[in-house]
């Protein structure tokens, strides 16, 4: 570790522009986001920071940008320790950040957005002429052409991003942080962005580029630091390392995976999607030419980095969206235009990824959440009235069966921990004896014991003959449960693989990162 | 059950302490210049309880606002902040008067017919903003606010040209026939059979929300709209149903107020009962069972204010001041979600669980 840092310093000549020195961050709720992170970034380079979701990239950048302070350790700028969580830290030190979700005000003009917070003044008034001149000068200097008078919200996304970059550059910026900047762009726009970023580097700006798309990292950056589970998993000059080594750093050491017994599926498929495409405002939800088949008793896992089209896929088979083209058949029936109610009536059950908005109502009790959607169930209803006693007994049974830890079933849902909420939702969804289960990130953020429990139940559902669509970012989970794996990238299925012993995270990585399998 | 009950007691105790503090804080500046400040506060706090007749006055005040509180509760529970209940009251009163004046007598059922007519017509005021929201995503708060005045002026126009008694001194309807009037319950007060209807309606509303499937679905749609769509509930229908029911209750409030209290229909301004209903709904935490005590409490404050005005010469507007201050205090999340309060509640639950 120490050696590597010394190398970096020697290569860059003077002290690195940014250095993280044994940074740790523990949140008040006990989440450990960063553990002893140390690395440095030489001036005038483009440095990539890679890692999976939750690896600690965003937390580290928040610390550098001054939005949060580290629990221990320090940040050094030009070799000098600085205290980051102070007022206007980033502005004073020339650090600019382009957020993944733009921080622009759509109704203001481009000029107004860029000068916001440090407006040139003429007495008590804003000096509009000076502001406009400043924006034009900035725009010219960095070759980022924008109309200073345009209303920001009416610009296309790529232009809005330019505004966001200009805003980040507007205060004598020398370090520019970009958080997943390509997520909202099309390939030609990405090329254009990369050219502009290279120009910025040549202007003397140090760029930190956060991404989990390896091909982009390779085409843009000179060096990379990989974070995994809040720690530095490795650092390298990109010229020196092959892709698979970076991937191994991102994914971690291959762990022994106990796969599900391979199953022979026979008979007619239950779900058949062919040539399905989906239009959506959010490019991360768009789908192109999806072909997917699931048989009864089969678990099909969907791998891919977040925003590769998984959400669009789930919305199609839950009745939340209608395909723009292609056909969706379930048990022979055309379901392209089916509502959620019809999907549910055909036996669809859904473990959604967002438990508190999609999976239940935090302010309602466990009882109410557990019987939601069982309209017309004679066990729970007599005419319009709910049968309180029978419901209490049934929910108490569900809570016991799924070992949901709660003070009482009359408590509010948000009094439970994440894992217990998920168990209760699973209890409700699986109580319907589904023929088709969609498990979307079923164990994200929950403890190991609860996750193992959920896994057992999902496999149980498949053994009873249901078709299961498993969408997960957790490759271990994916390989543990799936009979077959499809990989999504950029709204398409880039690989469909049988889950055999030689299928490893390393094998999936290139497909997930868009290095292989693109048509 | 027990734990939840104890935890609720904590909140109730805090609510009462907050209300008591606010009443004293607002009343003291008025009481202190008085020779006997104690009598001022005693008149306000104890006056309403001093006789059966005064208790009757409290119930009389509470009747219409229990209805509108229930209406606001039902409408808010659907997740829409629909203010149409205010003009719903006006419209309900006008429609009930119209039915009483223009329809033939139905004997003992005359008031019932007039009230149902008032309820149905009154519900229009909530249905229109609801439909605009569901169909075109027009913000219901804005449309209902504007619609309130449109309905008021349309109603005044109707009153002027179709119901106006030219023999009366000002703009008011013909006398409401005696068989359309509600029975008085207590001599010396205007307390009428509408109070019983209000009580029954609030209990029925509570049973609907908490003990029926459709009430559960309404609460799911209102508090978890995304979850509701994942369940496949027909949110549109459920939301509209709540607007219809809420509007009908508001219409009933107006109908019962007019048939119970007044010799003629003479509203040429919005009566304000809908606004008070919103206060009730918030005080009652949008729970129909709590609407009755909340309405009685506001009625109690109002009668206390009458005592101040009549016996001591303090303007009864001070009641409005107290009500407003109470609203500010009891909606202050900073008090009820204060970490110390939450810790206390958690500790009670844990102690109970340990037993």
mmCIF file of C-alpha atoms in Angstrom, chain A residues 150-350:
data_model
loop_
_atom_site.group_PDB
_atom_site.id
_atom_site.type_symbol
_atom_site.label_atom_id
_atom_site.label_comp_id
_atom_site.label_asym_id
_atom_site.label_seq_id
_atom_site.Cartn_x
_atom_site.Cartn_y
_atom_site.Cartn_z
ATOM 1 C CA UNK A 150 -31.985 29.135 -22.839
ATOM 2 C CA UNK A 151 -34.366 27.839 -20.189
ATOM 3 C CA UNK A 152 -32.510 24.896 -18.709
ATOM 4 C CA UNK A 153 -35.431 22.495 -18.427
ATOM 5 C CA UNK A 154 -36.186 22.778 -22.155
ATOM 6 C CA UNK A 155 -32.692 21.692 -23.227
ATOM 7 C CA UNK A 156 -31.980 18.094 -24.191
ATOM 8 C CA UNK A 157 -30.320 15.993 -21.505
ATOM 9 C CA UNK A 158 -26.850 16.141 -23.078
ATOM 10 C CA UNK A 159 -26.995 19.957 -23.154
ATOM 11 C CA UNK A 160 -28.218 20.047 -19.576
ATOM 12 C CA UNK A 161 -25.209 17.988 -18.631
ATOM 13 C CA UNK A 162 -22.959 20.563 -20.293
ATOM 14 C CA UNK A 163 -24.632 23.214 -18.158
ATOM 15 C CA UNK A 164 -24.036 21.064 -15.090
ATOM 16 C CA UNK A 165 -20.360 20.719 -16.049
ATOM 17 C CA UNK A 166 -20.034 24.460 -16.653
ATOM 18 C CA UNK A 167 -21.635 25.113 -13.293
ATOM 19 C CA UNK A 168 -19.111 22.789 -11.692
ATOM 20 C CA UNK A 169 -16.288 24.600 -13.505
ATOM 21 C CA UNK A 170 -17.520 28.100 -12.761
ATOM 22 C CA UNK A 171 -15.477 28.758 -9.624
ATOM 23 C CA UNK A 172 -11.817 28.384 -10.615
ATOM 24 C CA UNK A 173 -12.244 24.662 -10.470
ATOM 25 C CA UNK A 174 -9.196 22.435 -10.550
ATOM 26 C CA UNK A 175 -10.771 19.135 -9.505
ATOM 27 C CA UNK A 176 -13.900 17.973 -11.294
ATOM 28 C CA UNK A 177 -15.876 14.983 -10.028
ATOM 29 C CA UNK A 178 -18.277 13.246 -12.413
ATOM 30 C CA UNK A 179 -20.679 10.708 -10.890
ATOM 31 C CA UNK A 180 -21.818 8.196 -13.535
ATOM 32 C CA UNK A 181 -22.032 10.934 -16.177
ATOM 33 C CA UNK A 182 -22.780 8.606 -19.073
ATOM 34 C CA UNK A 183 -25.896 7.028 -17.567
ATOM 35 C CA UNK A 184 -28.152 9.557 -19.264
ATOM 36 C CA UNK A 185 -26.338 9.803 -22.614
ATOM 37 C CA UNK A 186 -26.441 8.010 -25.960
ATOM 38 C CA UNK A 187 -23.185 6.589 -27.431
ATOM 39 C CA UNK A 188 -22.362 9.569 -29.714
ATOM 40 C CA UNK A 189 -23.053 11.936 -26.830
ATOM 41 C CA UNK A 190 -20.741 9.861 -24.659
ATOM 42 C CA UNK A 191 -17.939 10.229 -27.222
ATOM 43 C CA UNK A 192 -18.507 13.968 -27.327
ATOM 44 C CA UNK A 193 -18.445 14.154 -23.520
ATOM 45 C CA UNK A 194 -15.196 12.188 -23.373
ATOM 46 C CA UNK A 195 -13.535 14.502 -25.894
ATOM 47 C CA UNK A 196 -14.566 17.502 -23.819
ATOM 48 C CA UNK A 197 -13.244 15.869 -20.659
ATOM 49 C CA UNK A 198 -9.891 15.214 -22.322
ATOM 50 C CA UNK A 199 -9.768 18.897 -23.302
ATOM 51 C CA UNK A 200 -10.476 19.836 -19.696
ATOM 52 C CA UNK A 201 -7.596 17.659 -18.550
ATOM 53 C CA UNK A 202 -5.349 19.400 -21.064
ATOM 54 C CA UNK A 203 -6.510 22.692 -19.554
ATOM 55 C CA UNK A 204 -5.028 21.504 -16.291
ATOM 56 C CA UNK A 205 -8.105 20.154 -14.552
ATOM 57 C CA UNK A 206 -7.903 16.934 -12.589
ATOM 58 C CA UNK A 207 -10.883 14.719 -13.245
ATOM 59 C CA UNK A 208 -12.377 12.030 -11.041
ATOM 60 C CA UNK A 209 -14.590 9.785 -13.083
ATOM 61 C CA UNK A 210 -16.950 7.466 -11.233
ATOM 62 C CA UNK A 211 -18.278 4.619 -13.284
ATOM 63 C CA UNK A 212 -18.983 0.951 -13.298
ATOM 64 C CA UNK A 213 -18.718 0.627 -17.048
ATOM 65 C CA UNK A 214 -15.290 -0.773 -17.680
ATOM 66 C CA UNK A 215 -15.129 0.026 -21.383
ATOM 67 C CA UNK A 216 -15.718 3.692 -20.641
ATOM 68 C CA UNK A 217 -13.170 3.729 -17.874
ATOM 69 C CA UNK A 218 -10.617 2.240 -20.205
ATOM 70 C CA UNK A 219 -11.267 4.629 -23.054
ATOM 71 C CA UNK A 220 -11.116 7.733 -20.849
ATOM 72 C CA UNK A 221 -9.041 7.340 -17.716
ATOM 73 C CA UNK A 222 -5.329 6.889 -17.131
ATOM 74 C CA UNK A 223 -5.515 5.246 -13.733
ATOM 75 C CA UNK A 224 -8.169 3.553 -11.661
ATOM 76 C CA UNK A 225 -8.914 2.854 -8.017
ATOM 77 C CA UNK A 226 -11.355 0.076 -7.255
ATOM 78 C CA UNK A 227 -13.496 0.165 -4.136
ATOM 79 C CA UNK A 228 -15.199 -2.905 -2.786
ATOM 80 C CA UNK A 229 -17.292 -3.033 0.386
ATOM 81 C CA UNK A 230 -15.887 0.310 1.523
ATOM 82 C CA UNK A 231 -12.246 -0.635 1.088
ATOM 83 C CA UNK A 232 -9.663 -0.069 -1.610
ATOM 84 C CA UNK A 233 -9.604 -3.344 -3.504
ATOM 85 C CA UNK A 234 -6.834 -2.252 -5.814
ATOM 86 C CA UNK A 235 -5.329 0.601 -7.770
ATOM 87 C CA UNK A 236 -3.540 0.540 -11.086
ATOM 88 C CA UNK A 237 -2.538 2.425 -14.169
ATOM 89 C CA UNK A 238 -4.953 1.235 -16.833
ATOM 90 C CA UNK A 239 -2.152 0.683 -19.337
ATOM 91 C CA UNK A 240 -0.673 -1.918 -16.982
ATOM 92 C CA UNK A 241 -3.673 -4.110 -16.221
ATOM 93 C CA UNK A 242 -5.942 -6.282 -18.307
ATOM 94 C CA UNK A 243 -9.720 -6.017 -17.997
ATOM 95 C CA UNK A 244 -10.144 -9.258 -16.143
ATOM 96 C CA UNK A 245 -7.866 -8.105 -13.347
ATOM 97 C CA UNK A 246 -9.915 -4.949 -12.797
ATOM 98 C CA UNK A 247 -13.026 -7.050 -12.933
ATOM 99 C CA UNK A 248 -11.685 -9.373 -10.311
ATOM 100 C CA UNK A 249 -10.985 -6.363 -8.133
ATOM 101 C CA UNK A 250 -14.543 -5.084 -8.636
ATOM 102 C CA UNK A 251 -16.288 -8.382 -8.071
ATOM 103 C CA UNK A 252 -14.030 -9.726 -5.356
ATOM 104 C CA UNK A 253 -12.446 -13.063 -4.869
ATOM 105 C CA UNK A 254 -14.542 -15.821 -6.373
ATOM 106 C CA UNK A 255 -16.381 -17.530 -3.554
ATOM 107 C CA UNK A 256 -17.540 -21.118 -3.542
ATOM 108 C CA UNK A 257 -21.099 -21.058 -4.760
ATOM 109 C CA UNK A 258 -23.502 -23.811 -3.857
ATOM 110 C CA UNK A 259 -25.771 -23.937 -6.808
ATOM 111 C CA UNK A 260 -29.270 -25.203 -6.908
ATOM 112 C CA UNK A 261 -29.701 -28.732 -8.213
ATOM 113 C CA UNK A 262 -29.969 -28.405 -11.974
ATOM 114 C CA UNK A 263 -33.507 -29.196 -13.077
ATOM 115 C CA UNK A 264 -34.861 -30.609 -16.248
ATOM 116 C CA UNK A 265 -37.728 -28.459 -17.411
ATOM 117 C CA UNK A 266 -40.171 -30.002 -19.788
ATOM 118 C CA UNK A 267 -43.340 -28.966 -21.431
ATOM 119 C CA UNK A 268 -44.658 -25.670 -22.623
ATOM 120 C CA UNK A 269 -43.043 -22.453 -21.418
ATOM 121 C CA UNK A 270 -45.209 -20.321 -19.140
ATOM 122 C CA UNK A 271 -43.875 -16.882 -20.084
ATOM 123 C CA UNK A 272 -42.816 -16.083 -23.622
ATOM 124 C CA UNK A 273 -41.574 -12.632 -24.570
ATOM 125 C CA UNK A 274 -40.444 -12.166 -28.123
ATOM 126 C CA UNK A 275 -39.072 -9.086 -29.850
ATOM 127 C CA UNK A 276 -40.271 -6.870 -27.030
ATOM 128 C CA UNK A 277 -39.237 -3.244 -26.906
ATOM 129 C CA UNK A 278 -40.202 -0.539 -24.461
ATOM 130 C CA UNK A 279 -40.075 3.227 -24.846
ATOM 131 C CA UNK A 280 -39.553 5.242 -21.699
ATOM 132 C CA UNK A 281 -38.609 8.728 -20.599
ATOM 133 C CA UNK A 282 -35.770 7.313 -18.535
ATOM 134 C CA UNK A 283 -33.159 5.755 -20.847
ATOM 135 C CA UNK A 284 -32.302 3.278 -18.089
ATOM 136 C CA UNK A 285 -35.759 1.705 -18.514
ATOM 137 C CA UNK A 286 -35.745 1.377 -22.289
ATOM 138 C CA UNK A 287 -35.749 -2.074 -23.830
ATOM 139 C CA UNK A 288 -34.868 -3.275 -27.289
ATOM 140 C CA UNK A 289 -35.729 -6.585 -28.863
ATOM 141 C CA UNK A 290 -36.035 -8.698 -25.738
ATOM 142 C CA UNK A 291 -36.574 -12.450 -26.127
ATOM 143 C CA UNK A 292 -37.181 -14.300 -22.898
ATOM 144 C CA UNK A 293 -38.770 -17.648 -22.070
ATOM 145 C CA UNK A 294 -39.469 -19.097 -18.633
ATOM 146 C CA UNK A 295 -40.815 -22.610 -18.055
ATOM 147 C CA UNK A 296 -42.802 -23.755 -15.043
ATOM 148 C CA UNK A 297 -40.425 -24.736 -12.249
ATOM 149 C CA UNK A 298 -37.599 -22.721 -13.684
ATOM 150 C CA UNK A 299 -35.699 -19.823 -12.111
ATOM 151 C CA UNK A 300 -34.286 -17.427 -14.677
ATOM 152 C CA UNK A 301 -31.823 -14.936 -13.257
ATOM 153 C CA UNK A 302 -31.293 -11.505 -14.786
ATOM 154 C CA UNK A 303 -27.824 -10.080 -14.279
ATOM 155 C CA UNK A 304 -26.636 -6.598 -15.129
ATOM 156 C CA UNK A 305 -25.454 -3.398 -13.533
ATOM 157 C CA UNK A 306 -28.235 -1.172 -12.269
ATOM 158 C CA UNK A 307 -30.065 0.707 -14.990
ATOM 159 C CA UNK A 308 -29.443 -1.779 -17.793
ATOM 160 C CA UNK A 309 -33.150 -2.189 -18.442
ATOM 161 C CA UNK A 310 -34.132 -4.514 -15.570
ATOM 162 C CA UNK A 311 -36.713 -2.066 -14.269
ATOM 163 C CA UNK A 312 -38.318 -1.861 -17.696
ATOM 164 C CA UNK A 313 -38.427 -5.645 -17.935
ATOM 165 C CA UNK A 314 -40.110 -5.962 -14.543
ATOM 166 C CA UNK A 315 -42.622 -3.239 -15.364
ATOM 167 C CA UNK A 316 -43.693 -5.193 -18.475
ATOM 168 C CA UNK A 317 -44.389 -8.483 -16.695
ATOM 169 C CA UNK A 318 -46.175 -6.810 -13.765
ATOM 170 C CA UNK A 319 -48.571 -4.818 -15.916
ATOM 171 C CA UNK A 320 -47.025 -1.452 -15.024
ATOM 172 C CA UNK A 321 -46.015 -0.720 -18.619
ATOM 173 C CA UNK A 322 -47.056 -1.741 -22.131
ATOM 174 C CA UNK A 323 -44.507 -2.807 -24.728
ATOM 175 C CA UNK A 324 -43.968 -0.608 -27.770
ATOM 176 C CA UNK A 325 -43.468 -3.675 -29.944
ATOM 177 C CA UNK A 326 -43.284 -7.433 -29.621
ATOM 178 C CA UNK A 327 -45.482 -9.958 -27.882
ATOM 179 C CA UNK A 328 -45.817 -11.115 -24.289
ATOM 180 C CA UNK A 329 -47.673 -14.373 -23.738
ATOM 181 C CA UNK A 330 -48.407 -15.987 -20.414
ATOM 182 C CA UNK A 331 -49.748 -19.532 -20.439
ATOM 183 C CA UNK A 332 -50.707 -19.003 -24.060
ATOM 184 C CA UNK A 333 -52.649 -15.830 -23.379
ATOM 185 C CA UNK A 334 -51.672 -12.491 -24.932
ATOM 186 C CA UNK A 335 -50.687 -10.292 -21.995
ATOM 187 C CA UNK A 336 -49.072 -7.354 -23.804
ATOM 188 C CA UNK A 337 -51.868 -5.014 -22.733
ATOM 189 C CA UNK A 338 -52.688 -6.681 -19.409
ATOM 190 C CA UNK A 339 -53.163 -4.595 -16.279
ATOM 191 C CA UNK A 340 -51.525 -5.390 -12.959
ATOM 192 C CA UNK A 341 -54.836 -6.746 -11.715
ATOM 193 C CA UNK A 342 -54.999 -9.169 -14.665
ATOM 194 C CA UNK A 343 -51.408 -10.308 -14.166
ATOM 195 C CA UNK A 344 -52.195 -10.945 -10.525
ATOM 196 C CA UNK A 345 -55.375 -12.787 -11.421
ATOM 197 C CA UNK A 346 -53.280 -15.104 -13.632
ATOM 198 C CA UNK A 347 -51.024 -15.923 -10.681
ATOM 199 C CA UNK A 348 -48.287 -13.293 -10.791
ATOM 200 C CA UNK A 349 -46.648 -12.388 -7.487
ATOM 201 C CA UNK A 350 -44.034 -9.715 -7.043
#
